[in-house]
Tab-separated table of C-alpha atoms in Angstrom:
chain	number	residue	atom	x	y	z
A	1	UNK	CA	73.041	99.005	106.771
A	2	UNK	CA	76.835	99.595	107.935
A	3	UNK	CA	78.600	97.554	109.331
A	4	UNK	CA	78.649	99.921	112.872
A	5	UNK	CA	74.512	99.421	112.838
A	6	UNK	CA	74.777	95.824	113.332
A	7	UNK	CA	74.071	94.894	116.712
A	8	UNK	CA	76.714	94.183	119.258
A	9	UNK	CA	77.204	90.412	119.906
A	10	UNK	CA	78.761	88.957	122.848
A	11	UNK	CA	81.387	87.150	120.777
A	12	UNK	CA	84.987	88.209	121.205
A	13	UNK	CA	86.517	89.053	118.116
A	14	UNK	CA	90.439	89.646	117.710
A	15	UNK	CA	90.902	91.961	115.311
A	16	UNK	CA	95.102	92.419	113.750
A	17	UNK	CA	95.872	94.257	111.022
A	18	UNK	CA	96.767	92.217	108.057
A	19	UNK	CA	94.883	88.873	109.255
A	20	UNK	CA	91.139	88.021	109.320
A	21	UNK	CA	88.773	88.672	112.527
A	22	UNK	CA	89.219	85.370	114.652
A	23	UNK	CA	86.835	83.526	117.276
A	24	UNK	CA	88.751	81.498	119.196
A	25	UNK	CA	86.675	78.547	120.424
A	26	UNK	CA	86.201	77.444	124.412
A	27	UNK	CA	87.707	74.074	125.388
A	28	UNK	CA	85.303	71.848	123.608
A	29	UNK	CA	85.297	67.737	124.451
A	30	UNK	CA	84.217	66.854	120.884
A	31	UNK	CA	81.914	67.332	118.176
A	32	UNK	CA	79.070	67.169	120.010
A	33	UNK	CA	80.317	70.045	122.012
A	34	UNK	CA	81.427	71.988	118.873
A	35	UNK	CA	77.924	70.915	117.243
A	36	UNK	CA	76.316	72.312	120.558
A	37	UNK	CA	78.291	75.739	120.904
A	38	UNK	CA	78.199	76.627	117.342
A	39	UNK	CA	74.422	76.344	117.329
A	40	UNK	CA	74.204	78.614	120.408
A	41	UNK	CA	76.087	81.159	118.646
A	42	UNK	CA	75.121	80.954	115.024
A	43	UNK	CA	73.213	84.138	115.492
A	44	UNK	CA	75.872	86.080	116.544
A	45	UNK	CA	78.826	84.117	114.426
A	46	UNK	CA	76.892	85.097	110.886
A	47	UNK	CA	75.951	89.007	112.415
A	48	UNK	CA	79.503	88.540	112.780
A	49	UNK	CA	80.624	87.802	109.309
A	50	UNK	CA	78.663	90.387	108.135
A	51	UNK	CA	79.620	93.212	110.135
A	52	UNK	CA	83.844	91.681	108.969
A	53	UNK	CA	83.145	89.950	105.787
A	54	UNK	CA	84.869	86.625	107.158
A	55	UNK	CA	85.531	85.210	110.496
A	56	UNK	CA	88.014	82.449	111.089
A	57	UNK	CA	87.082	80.346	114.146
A	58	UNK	CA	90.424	78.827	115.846
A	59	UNK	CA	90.164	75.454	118.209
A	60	UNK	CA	87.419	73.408	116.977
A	61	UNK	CA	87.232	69.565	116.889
A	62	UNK	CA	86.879	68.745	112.880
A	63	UNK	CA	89.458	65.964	111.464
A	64	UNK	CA	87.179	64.354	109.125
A	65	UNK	CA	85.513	65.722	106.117
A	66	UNK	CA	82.178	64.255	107.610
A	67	UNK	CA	82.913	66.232	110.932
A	68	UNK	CA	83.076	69.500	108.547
A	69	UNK	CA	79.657	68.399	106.734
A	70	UNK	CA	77.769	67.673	110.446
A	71	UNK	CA	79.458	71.515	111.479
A	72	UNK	CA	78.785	72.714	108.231
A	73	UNK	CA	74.774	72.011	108.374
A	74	UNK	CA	74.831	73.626	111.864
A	75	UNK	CA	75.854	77.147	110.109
A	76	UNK	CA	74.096	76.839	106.910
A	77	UNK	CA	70.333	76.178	106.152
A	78	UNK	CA	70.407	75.547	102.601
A	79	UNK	CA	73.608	74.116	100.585
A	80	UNK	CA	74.886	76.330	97.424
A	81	UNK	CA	75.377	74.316	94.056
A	82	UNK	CA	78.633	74.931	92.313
A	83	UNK	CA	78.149	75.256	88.635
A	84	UNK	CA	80.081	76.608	85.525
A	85	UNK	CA	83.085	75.018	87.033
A	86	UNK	CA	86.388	76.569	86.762
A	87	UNK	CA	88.743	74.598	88.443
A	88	UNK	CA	89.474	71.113	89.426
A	89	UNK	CA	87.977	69.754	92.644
A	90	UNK	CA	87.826	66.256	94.525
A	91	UNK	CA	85.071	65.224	95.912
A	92	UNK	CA	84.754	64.122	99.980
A	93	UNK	CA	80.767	63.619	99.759
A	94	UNK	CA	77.929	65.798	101.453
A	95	UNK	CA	78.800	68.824	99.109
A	96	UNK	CA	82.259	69.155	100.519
A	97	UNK	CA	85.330	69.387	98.179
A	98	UNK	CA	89.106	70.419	98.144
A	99	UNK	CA	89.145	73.583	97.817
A	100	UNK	CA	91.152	73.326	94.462
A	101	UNK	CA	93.345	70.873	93.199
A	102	UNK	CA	95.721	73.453	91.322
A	103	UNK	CA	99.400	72.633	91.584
A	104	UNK	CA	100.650	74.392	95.163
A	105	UNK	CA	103.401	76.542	93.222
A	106	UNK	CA	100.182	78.340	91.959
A	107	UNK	CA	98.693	81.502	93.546
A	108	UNK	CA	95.436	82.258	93.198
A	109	UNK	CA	94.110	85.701	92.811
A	110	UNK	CA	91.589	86.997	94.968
A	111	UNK	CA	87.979	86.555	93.287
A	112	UNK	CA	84.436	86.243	94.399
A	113	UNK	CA	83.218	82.837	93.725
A	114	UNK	CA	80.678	82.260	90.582
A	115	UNK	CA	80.738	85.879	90.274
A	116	UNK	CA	79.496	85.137	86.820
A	117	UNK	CA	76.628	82.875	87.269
A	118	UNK	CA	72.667	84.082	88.046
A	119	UNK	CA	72.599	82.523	91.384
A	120	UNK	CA	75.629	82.461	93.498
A	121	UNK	CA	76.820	81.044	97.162
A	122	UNK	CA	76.679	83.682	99.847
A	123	UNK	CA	78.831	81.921	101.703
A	124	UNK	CA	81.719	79.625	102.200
A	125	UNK	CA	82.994	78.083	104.774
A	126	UNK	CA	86.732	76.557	104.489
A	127	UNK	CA	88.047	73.961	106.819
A	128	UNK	CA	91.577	72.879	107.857
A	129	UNK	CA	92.548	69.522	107.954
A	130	UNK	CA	96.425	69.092	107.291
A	131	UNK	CA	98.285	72.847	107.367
A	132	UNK	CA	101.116	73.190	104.906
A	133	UNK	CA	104.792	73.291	105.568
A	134	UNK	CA	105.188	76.930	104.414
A	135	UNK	CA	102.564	79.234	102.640
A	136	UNK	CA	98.837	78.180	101.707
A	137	UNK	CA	96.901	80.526	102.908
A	138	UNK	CA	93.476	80.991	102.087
A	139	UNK	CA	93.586	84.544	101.453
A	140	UNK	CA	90.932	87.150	102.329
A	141	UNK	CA	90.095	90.665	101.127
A	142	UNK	CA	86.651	93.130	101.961
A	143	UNK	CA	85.469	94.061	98.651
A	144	UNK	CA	83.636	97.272	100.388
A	145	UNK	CA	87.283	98.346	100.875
A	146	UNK	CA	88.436	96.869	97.333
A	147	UNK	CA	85.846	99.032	96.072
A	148	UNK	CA	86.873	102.510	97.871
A	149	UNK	CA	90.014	102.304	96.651
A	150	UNK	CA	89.801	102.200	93.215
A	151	UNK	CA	89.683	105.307	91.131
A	152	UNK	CA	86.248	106.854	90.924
A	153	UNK	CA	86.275	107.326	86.834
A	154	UNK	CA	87.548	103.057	86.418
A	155	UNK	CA	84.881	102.537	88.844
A	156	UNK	CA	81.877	104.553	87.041
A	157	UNK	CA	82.796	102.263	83.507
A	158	UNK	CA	82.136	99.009	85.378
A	159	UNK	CA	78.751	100.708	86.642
A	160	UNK	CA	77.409	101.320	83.942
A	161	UNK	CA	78.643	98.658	81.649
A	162	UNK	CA	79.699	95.588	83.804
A	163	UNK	CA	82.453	93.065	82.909
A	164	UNK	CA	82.159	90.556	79.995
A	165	UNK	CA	83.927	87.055	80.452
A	166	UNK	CA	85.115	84.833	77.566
A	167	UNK	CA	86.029	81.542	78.410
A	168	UNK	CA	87.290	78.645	75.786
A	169	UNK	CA	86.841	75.324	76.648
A	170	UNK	CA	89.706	73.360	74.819
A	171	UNK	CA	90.480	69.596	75.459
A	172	UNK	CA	94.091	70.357	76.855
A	173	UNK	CA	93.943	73.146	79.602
A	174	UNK	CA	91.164	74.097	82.070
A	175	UNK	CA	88.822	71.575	82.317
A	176	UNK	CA	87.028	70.547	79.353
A	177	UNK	CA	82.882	71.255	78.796
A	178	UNK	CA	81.891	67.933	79.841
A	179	UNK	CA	83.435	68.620	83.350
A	180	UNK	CA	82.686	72.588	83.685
A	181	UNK	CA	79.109	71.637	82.596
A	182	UNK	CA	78.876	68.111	84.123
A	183	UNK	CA	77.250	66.551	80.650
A	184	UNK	CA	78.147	64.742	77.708
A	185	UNK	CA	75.008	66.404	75.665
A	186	UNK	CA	75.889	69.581	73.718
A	187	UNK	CA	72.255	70.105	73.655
A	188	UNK	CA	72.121	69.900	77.650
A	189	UNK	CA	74.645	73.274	77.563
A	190	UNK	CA	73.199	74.690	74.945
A	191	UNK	CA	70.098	74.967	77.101
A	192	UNK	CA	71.660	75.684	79.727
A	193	UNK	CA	73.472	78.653	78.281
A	194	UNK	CA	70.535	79.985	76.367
A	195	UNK	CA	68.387	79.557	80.672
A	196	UNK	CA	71.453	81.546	82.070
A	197	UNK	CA	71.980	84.391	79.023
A	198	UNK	CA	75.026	82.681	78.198
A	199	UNK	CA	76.075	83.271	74.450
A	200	UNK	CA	78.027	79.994	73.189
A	201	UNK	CA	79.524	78.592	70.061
A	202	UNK	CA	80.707	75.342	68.782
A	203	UNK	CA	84.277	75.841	67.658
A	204	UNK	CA	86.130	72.841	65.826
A	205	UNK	CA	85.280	68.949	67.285
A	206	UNK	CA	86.014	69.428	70.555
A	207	UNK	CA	86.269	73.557	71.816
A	208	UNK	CA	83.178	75.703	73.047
A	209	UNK	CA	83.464	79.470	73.451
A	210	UNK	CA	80.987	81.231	75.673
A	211	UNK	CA	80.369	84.846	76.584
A	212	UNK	CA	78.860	86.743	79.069
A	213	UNK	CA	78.121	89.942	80.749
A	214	UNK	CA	77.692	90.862	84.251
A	215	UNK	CA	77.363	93.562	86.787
A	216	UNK	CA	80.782	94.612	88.330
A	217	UNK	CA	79.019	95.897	91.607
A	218	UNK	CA	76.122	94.849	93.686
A	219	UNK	CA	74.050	95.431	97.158
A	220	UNK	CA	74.483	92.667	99.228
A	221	UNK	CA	71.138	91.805	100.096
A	222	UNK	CA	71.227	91.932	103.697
A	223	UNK	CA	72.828	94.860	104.729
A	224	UNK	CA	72.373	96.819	101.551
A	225	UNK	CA	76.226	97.488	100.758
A	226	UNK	CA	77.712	98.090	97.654
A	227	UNK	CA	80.382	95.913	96.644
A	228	UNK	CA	82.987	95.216	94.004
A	229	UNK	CA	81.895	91.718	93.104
A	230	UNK	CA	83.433	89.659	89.947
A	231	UNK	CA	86.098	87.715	88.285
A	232	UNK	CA	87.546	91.015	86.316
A	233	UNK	CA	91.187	91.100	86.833
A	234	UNK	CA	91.412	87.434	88.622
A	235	UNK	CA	90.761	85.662	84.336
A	236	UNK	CA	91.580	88.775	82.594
A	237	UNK	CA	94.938	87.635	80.166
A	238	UNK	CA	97.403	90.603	81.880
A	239	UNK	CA	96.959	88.416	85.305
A	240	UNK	CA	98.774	85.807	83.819
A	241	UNK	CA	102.685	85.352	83.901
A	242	UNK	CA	103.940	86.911	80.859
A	243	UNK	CA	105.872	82.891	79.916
A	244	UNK	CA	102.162	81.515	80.065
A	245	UNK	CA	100.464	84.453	78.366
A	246	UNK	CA	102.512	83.486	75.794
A	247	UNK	CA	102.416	80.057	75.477
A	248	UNK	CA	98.543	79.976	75.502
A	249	UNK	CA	98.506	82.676	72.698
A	250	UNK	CA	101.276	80.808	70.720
A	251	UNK	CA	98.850	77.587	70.869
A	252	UNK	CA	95.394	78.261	70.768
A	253	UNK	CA	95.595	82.207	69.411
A	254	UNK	CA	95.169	85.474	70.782
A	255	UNK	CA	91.450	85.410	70.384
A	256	UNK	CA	91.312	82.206	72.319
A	257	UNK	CA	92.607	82.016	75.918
A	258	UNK	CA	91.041	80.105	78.090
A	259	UNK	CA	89.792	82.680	80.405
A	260	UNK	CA	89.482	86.506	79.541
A	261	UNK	CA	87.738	89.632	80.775
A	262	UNK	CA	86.856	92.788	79.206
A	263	UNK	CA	84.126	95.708	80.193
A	264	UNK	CA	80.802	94.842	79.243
A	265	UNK	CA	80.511	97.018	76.426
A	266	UNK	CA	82.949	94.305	75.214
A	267	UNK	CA	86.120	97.580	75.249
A	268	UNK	CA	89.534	95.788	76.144
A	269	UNK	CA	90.730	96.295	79.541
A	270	UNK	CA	94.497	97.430	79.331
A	271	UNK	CA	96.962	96.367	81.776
A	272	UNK	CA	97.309	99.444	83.755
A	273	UNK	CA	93.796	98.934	84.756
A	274	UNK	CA	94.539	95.441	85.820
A	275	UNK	CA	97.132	96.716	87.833
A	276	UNK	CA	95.286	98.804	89.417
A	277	UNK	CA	92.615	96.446	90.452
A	278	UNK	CA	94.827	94.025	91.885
A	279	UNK	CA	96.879	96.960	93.742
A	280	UNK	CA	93.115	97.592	95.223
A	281	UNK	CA	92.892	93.633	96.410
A	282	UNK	CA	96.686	93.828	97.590
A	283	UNK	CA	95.701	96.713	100.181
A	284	UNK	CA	92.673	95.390	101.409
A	285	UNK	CA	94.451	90.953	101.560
A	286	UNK	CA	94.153	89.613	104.837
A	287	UNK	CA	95.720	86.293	105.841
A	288	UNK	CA	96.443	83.847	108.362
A	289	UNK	CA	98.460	80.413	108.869
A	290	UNK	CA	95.736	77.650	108.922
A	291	UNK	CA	95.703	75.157	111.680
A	292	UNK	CA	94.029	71.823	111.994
A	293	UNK	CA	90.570	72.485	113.036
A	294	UNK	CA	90.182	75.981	112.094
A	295	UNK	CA	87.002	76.973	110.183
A	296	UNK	CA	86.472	80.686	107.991
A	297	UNK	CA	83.737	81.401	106.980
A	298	UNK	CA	83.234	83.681	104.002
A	299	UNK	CA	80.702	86.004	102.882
A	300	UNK	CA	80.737	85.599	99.208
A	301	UNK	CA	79.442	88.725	98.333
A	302	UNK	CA	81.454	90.957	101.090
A	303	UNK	CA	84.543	89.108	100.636
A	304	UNK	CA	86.503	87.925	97.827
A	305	UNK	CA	89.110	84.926	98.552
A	306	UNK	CA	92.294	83.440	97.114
A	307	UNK	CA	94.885	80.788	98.031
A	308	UNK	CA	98.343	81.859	98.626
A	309	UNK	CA	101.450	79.376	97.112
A	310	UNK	CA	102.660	76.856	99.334
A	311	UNK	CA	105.296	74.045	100.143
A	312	UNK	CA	104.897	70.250	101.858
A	313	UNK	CA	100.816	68.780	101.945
A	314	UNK	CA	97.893	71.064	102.425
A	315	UNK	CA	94.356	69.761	102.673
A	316	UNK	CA	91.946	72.050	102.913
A	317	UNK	CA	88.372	71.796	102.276
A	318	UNK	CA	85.146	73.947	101.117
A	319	UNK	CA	81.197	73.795	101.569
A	320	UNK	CA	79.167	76.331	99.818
A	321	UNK	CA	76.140	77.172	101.058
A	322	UNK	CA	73.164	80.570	101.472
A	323	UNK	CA	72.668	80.656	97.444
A	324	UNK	CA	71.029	84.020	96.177
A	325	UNK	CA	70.133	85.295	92.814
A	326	UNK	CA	71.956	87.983	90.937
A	327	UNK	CA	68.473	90.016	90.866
A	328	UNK	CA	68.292	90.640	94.618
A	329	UNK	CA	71.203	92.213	94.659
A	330	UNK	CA	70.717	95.564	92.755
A	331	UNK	CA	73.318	94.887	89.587
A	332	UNK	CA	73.847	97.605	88.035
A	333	UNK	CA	73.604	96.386	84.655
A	334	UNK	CA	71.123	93.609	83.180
A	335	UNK	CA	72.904	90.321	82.804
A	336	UNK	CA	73.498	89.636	79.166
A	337	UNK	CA	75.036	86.910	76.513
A	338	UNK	CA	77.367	89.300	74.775
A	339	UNK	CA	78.383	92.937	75.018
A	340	UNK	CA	75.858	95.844	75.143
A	341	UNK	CA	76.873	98.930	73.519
């Protein structure tokens, strides 16, 4: 289904190139109001985000993290877990958390999130409640449009072998196993791997090294698009700043970076094809300056997100939510724990 077979909603939808679809909201008294106009429109707000990808609704009520939750449950029926953590969060209760707690001089590339698990969130919903001085963005991109703009022959080698991720999880950078995992038991992620077709290894006291493969593209399955869905040039090593690529392979080894990517016949991606998928992302970013109140929602599987740098206090908080297996949504390759030749 494209997005011009939808059906037409009665929502008005501003549309400007280079920023993400926006609902403005009517005058509303409160949260009650909110609560009450959101549910009249929930229908039409998630045909929507599927016809755009996201939607960023301006001019609601929501200064508390518990106002986001009460919103939150009004949009989404069933909450999304977030597992095989990546980066640090806080906590706010109700299955709300910042939406990272990386240091604000820090971009973050556009990615789809838990591209690499079995079972995802199909959506996200992001919440403004202090805007930065300058910058912070959450940062938007279609992946339908990522995906038509890559080169046809790059393209066909992630069909037909996926991506493979690599991730070491050393005491000193990233967050260590325990966290990622949320266990103290070695044999609680060795299961867990071993449930998920996760290939892991114990290396030294205190490091684990796991591996995985995954399908580059999938259907979303509602409307039955293909999309460019995973983490492929966001963790592979050329997206990192040549003075940290270094430093990471000067302490821990080549063969050892925290993150890395390759295709999932386990063949090195070079850096021109890096560069090539984040010129892809580049064309298709979308942002806007948050404001207190505003909500975006995200379709996880249409829409891949990042944060842009910023200066002076940002708080901004994320709800997952809509979880849905890897296997309803066409991959193109078999999930795997290591590379298929």
């Amino acid at each position: 289904m494209k997005p011009d077979a939808l059906a037409p909603t009665s929502l008005s939808i501003s549309l400007e190139t280079g920023k993400p679809p926006l609902l403005a909201a009517p005058a509303l008294s409160g949260l009650d109001a909110a609560h009450t106009w959101l549910s009249e429109h929930r229908e039409a707000i998630r045909t929507e985000l599927l016809r755009h990808g996201q939607l960023l609704i301006r001019g609601l009520p929501i200064r508390k993290p518990e106002e986001f939750a009460e919103l939150r449950d009004v949009l989404v029926e069933e909450r999304a877990a977030y597992r095989e953590k990546a980066t640090p969060r806080s906590s706010y209760g109700e299955d709300v958390y910042s939406s990272t707690d990386l240091p604000r001089q820090q971009a973050i590339h556009l990615h789809n999130e838990n591209s690499y698990t079995l079972d995802f969130p199909g959506l996200l919903l992001f919440c403004c409640l202090q805007a930065p001085d300058e910058g912070g963005a959450t940062t938007v991109a279609d992946v339908r449009e990522v995906l038509a703009a890559l080169p046809a022959p790059l393209v066909e080698r992630f069909r037909t072998n996926g991506w493979l991720l690599t991730r070491h999880y050393h005491k000193h950078v990233g967050l260590p196993w325990r966290t990622a995992f949320a266990t103290d038991r070695p044999e609680d992620v060795e299961e867990y791997c071993e449930r998920n077709l996760i290939g892991c290894e114990w290396v030294g006291e205190s490091s684990l090294r796991t591996v995985q493969r995954r399908s580059a593209l999938v259907r979303h399955p509602v409307t039955g698009e293909e999309a460019w869905f995973n983490h492929a040039a966001f963790w592979s090593r050329w997206a990192l700043d040549e003075e940290v690529l270094d430093v990471l392979e000067v302490t821990y080894g080549a063969d050892a970076l925290p993150f890395d990517t390759a295709f999932g016949d386990g063949t090195e991606l070079n850096e021109d094809d890096v560069r090539t998928l984040n010129a892809a992302y580049e064309a298709a970013i979308r942002r806007e300056r948050w404001q207190v109140g505003d909500l975006m929602l995200v379709d996880n599987i249409l829409s891949a997100h990042g944060r842009d740098a910023y200066q002076g206090d940002r708080k901004i908080l994320v709800a997952m939510g809509e979880p849905v297996a890897l296997n309803a949504c066409a991959p193109t390759v078999p999930p795997a724990p290591c590379p298929v030749a």
